[in-house]
Short mmCIF file of C-alpha atoms in Angstrom, two decimals:
data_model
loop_
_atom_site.label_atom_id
_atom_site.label_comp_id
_atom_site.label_asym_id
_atom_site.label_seq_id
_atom_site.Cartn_x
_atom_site.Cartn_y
_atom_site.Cartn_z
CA UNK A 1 -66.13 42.32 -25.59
CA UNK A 2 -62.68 43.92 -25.59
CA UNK A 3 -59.80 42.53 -28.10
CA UNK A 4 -58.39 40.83 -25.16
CA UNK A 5 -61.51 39.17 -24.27
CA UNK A 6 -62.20 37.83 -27.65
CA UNK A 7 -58.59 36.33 -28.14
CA UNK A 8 -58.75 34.46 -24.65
CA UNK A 9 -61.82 33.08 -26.00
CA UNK A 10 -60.51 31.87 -29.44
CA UNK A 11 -57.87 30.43 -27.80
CA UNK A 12 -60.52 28.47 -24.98
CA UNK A 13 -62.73 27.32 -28.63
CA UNK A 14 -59.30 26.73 -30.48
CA UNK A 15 -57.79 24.21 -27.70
CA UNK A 16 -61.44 22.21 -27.40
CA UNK A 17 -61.06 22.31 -31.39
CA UNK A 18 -57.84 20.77 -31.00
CA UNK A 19 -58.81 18.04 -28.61
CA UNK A 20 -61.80 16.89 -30.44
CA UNK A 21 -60.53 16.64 -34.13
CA UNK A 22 -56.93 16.64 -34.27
CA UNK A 23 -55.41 12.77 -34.85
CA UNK A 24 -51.85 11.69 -34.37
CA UNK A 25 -50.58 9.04 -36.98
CA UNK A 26 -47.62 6.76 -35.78
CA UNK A 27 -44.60 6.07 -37.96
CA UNK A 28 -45.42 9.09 -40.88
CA UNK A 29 -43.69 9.98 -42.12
CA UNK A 30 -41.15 7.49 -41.50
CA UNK A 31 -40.80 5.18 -38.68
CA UNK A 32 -40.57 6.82 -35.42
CA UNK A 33 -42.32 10.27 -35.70
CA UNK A 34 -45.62 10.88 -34.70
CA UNK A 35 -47.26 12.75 -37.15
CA UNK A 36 -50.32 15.23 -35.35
CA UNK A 37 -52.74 16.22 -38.21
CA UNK A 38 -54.59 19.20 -37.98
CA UNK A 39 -56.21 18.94 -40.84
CA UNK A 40 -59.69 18.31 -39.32
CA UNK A 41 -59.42 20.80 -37.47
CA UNK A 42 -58.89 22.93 -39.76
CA UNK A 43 -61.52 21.71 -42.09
CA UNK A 44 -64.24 22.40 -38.92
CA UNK A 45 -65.50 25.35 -39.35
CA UNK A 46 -65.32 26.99 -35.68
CA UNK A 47 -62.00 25.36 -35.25
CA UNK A 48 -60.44 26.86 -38.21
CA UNK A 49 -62.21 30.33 -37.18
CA UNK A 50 -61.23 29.68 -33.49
CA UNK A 51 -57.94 29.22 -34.63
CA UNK A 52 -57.17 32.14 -36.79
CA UNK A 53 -58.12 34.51 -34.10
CA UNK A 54 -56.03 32.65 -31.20
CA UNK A 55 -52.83 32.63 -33.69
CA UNK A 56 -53.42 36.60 -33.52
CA UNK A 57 -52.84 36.82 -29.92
CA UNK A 58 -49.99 39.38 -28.57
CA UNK A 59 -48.85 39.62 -32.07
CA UNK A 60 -47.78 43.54 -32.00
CA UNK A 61 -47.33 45.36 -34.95
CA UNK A 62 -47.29 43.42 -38.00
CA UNK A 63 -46.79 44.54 -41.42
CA UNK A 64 -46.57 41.07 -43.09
CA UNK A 65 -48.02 37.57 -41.96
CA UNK A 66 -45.82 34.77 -43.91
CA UNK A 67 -47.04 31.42 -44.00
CA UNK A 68 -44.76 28.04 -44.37
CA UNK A 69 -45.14 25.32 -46.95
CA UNK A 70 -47.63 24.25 -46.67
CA UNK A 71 -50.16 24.32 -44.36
CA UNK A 72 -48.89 27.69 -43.52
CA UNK A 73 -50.01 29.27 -46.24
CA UNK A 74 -53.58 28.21 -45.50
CA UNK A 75 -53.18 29.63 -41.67
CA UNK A 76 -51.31 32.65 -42.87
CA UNK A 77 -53.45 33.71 -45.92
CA UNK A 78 -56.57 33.67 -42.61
CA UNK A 79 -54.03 35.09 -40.01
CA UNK A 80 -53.02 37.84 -42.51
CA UNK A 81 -56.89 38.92 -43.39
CA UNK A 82 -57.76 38.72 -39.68
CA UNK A 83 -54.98 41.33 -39.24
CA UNK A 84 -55.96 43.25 -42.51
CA UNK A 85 -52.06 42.68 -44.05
CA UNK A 86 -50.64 40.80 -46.61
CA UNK A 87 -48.79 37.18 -46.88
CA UNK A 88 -46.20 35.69 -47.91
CA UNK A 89 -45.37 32.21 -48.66
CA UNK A 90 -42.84 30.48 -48.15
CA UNK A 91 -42.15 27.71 -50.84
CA UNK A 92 -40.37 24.50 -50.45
CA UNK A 93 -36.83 24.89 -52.86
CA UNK A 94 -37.83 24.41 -56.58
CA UNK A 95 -41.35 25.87 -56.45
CA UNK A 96 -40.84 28.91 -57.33
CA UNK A 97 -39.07 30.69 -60.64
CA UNK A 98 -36.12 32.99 -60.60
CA UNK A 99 -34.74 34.65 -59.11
CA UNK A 100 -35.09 33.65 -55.11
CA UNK A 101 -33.36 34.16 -52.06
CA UNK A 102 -33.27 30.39 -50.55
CA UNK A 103 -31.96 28.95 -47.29
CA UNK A 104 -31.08 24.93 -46.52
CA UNK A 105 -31.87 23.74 -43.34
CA UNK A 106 -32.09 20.95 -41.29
CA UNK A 107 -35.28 18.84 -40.20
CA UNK A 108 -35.70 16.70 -37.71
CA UNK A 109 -35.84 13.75 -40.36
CA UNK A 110 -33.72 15.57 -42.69
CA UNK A 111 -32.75 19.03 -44.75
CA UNK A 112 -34.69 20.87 -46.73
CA UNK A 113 -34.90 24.17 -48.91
CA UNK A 114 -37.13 27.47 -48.34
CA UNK A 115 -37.28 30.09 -50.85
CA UNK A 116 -39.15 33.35 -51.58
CA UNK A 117 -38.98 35.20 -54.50
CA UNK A 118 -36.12 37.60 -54.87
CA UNK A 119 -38.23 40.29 -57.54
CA UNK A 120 -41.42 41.75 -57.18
CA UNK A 121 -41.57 42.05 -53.73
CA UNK A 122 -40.00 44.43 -51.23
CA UNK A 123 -40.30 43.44 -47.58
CA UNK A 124 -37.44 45.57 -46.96
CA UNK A 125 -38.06 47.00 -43.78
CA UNK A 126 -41.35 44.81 -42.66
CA UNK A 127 -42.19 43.75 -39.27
CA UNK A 128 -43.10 39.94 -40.22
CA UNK A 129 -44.77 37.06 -38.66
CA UNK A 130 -44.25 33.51 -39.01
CA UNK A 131 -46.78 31.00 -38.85
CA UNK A 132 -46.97 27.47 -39.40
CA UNK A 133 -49.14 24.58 -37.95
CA UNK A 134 -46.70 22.81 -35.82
CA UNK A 135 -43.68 24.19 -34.00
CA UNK A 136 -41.41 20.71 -33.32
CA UNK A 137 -37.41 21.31 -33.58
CA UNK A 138 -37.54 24.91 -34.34
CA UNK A 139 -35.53 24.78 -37.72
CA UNK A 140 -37.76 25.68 -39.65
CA UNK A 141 -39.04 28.55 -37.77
CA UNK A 142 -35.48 29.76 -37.61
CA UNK A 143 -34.44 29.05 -41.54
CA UNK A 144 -37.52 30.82 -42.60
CA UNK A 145 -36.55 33.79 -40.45
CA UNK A 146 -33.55 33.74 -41.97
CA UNK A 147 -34.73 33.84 -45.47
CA UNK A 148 -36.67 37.13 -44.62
CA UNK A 149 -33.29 38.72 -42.73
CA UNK A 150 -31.72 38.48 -45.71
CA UNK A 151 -34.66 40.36 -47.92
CA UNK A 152 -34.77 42.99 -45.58
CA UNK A 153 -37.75 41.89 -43.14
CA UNK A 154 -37.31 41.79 -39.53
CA UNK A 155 -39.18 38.74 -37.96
CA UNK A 156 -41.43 39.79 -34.89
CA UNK A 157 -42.80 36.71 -33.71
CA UNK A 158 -43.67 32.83 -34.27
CA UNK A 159 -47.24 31.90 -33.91
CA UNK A 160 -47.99 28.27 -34.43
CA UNK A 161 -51.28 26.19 -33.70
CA UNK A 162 -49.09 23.32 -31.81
CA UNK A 163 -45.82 23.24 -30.67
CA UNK A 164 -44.12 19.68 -29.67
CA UNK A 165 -42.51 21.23 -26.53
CA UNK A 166 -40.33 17.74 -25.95
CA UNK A 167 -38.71 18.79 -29.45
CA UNK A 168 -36.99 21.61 -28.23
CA UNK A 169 -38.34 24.56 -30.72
CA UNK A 170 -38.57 26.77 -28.16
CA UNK A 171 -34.96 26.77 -27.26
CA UNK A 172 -33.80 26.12 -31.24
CA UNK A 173 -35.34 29.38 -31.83
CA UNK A 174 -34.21 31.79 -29.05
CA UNK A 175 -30.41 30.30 -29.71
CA UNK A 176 -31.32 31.34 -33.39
CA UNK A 177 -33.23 34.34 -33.00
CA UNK A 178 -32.75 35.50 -29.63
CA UNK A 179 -34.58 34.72 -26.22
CA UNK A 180 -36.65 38.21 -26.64
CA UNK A 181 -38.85 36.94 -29.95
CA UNK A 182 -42.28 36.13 -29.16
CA UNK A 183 -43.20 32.35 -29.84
CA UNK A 184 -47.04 31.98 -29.60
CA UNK A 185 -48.28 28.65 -29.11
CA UNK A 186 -52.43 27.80 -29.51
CA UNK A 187 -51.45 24.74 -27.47
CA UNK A 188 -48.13 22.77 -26.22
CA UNK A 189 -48.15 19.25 -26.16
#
């Protein structure tokens, strides 16, 4: 089966995945959101293999996967084996020691902080992509793209597992990045 081929068919295994164990919790985490937790899915065995191989789909080059706090990391750590590179996590502010490059952000029920470490790693000059598990404003996406401009890395795509399309990521991140940057979606709801 041809590369193509096998991706359409993660994606087919990753979306019935989706359906049958993800759960949506009302009011977390604070009134008014609509939480959708993936971790079943992800703790399914065919879903989280499913999964990995769908978020690989029309990536391009990549030198670097980087995975956001915090199920990120667990996606990007598989995403970035799948694709035989390294990761990269990016921490929530205060996780990490000194010296970091950070950015503040906004949320969509508040701000945060994302940092990576500042020594001991050059990703000068790295095609990079982000992953997360959800996709829902798009400030995140954008902040931790961002953070890697300023270490050097140039950001080549999104790839999420679901993106809230009535959030408005989409648009938040080609008014941030630019309409030409790939945002890969395993499924839009």
């Amino acid at each position: 089966m041809a590369d193509d081929e096998v991706t359409l068919a993660a994606l087919r295994r990753a979306r019935t995945a989706i359906d049958t164990h993800a759960r949506s919790v009302v009011d977390f985490p604070q009134p008014g959101i609509v939480f959708r937790d993936l971790t079943p899915v992800l703790a399914d065995s065919e879903g989280l293999s499913a999964i990995v191989t769908a978020l690989t789909h029309g990536c391009g080059d990549v030198d670097l996967v980087a995975g956001i706090d915090a199920r990120g990391f667990l996606l990007g750590g598989a995403v970035a084996r799948e694709l035989e590179v390294g990761v990269l996590a990016v921490r929530k502010g205060g996780k990490l020691p000194p010296p970091v490059h950070s950015v503040d952000y906004s949320l969509e029920y508040g701000t945060a902080t994302l940092e990576i470490p500042a020594n001991g790693i050059d990703i000068g000059g790295l095609r990079v992509l982000v992953v997360d598990d959800v996709l829902a404003t798009g400030g995140t996406a954008v902040a931790t793209a961002e953070l890697l401009a300023r270490a050097g890395a140039r950001v080549i795509g999104v790839a999420v597992i679901m993106e809230l399309s009535g959030l408005g990521g989409r648009a938040t991140i080609a008014a941030g990045l630019g309409d030409d940057l790939p945002v890969h979606a395993v499924i839009a709801g």
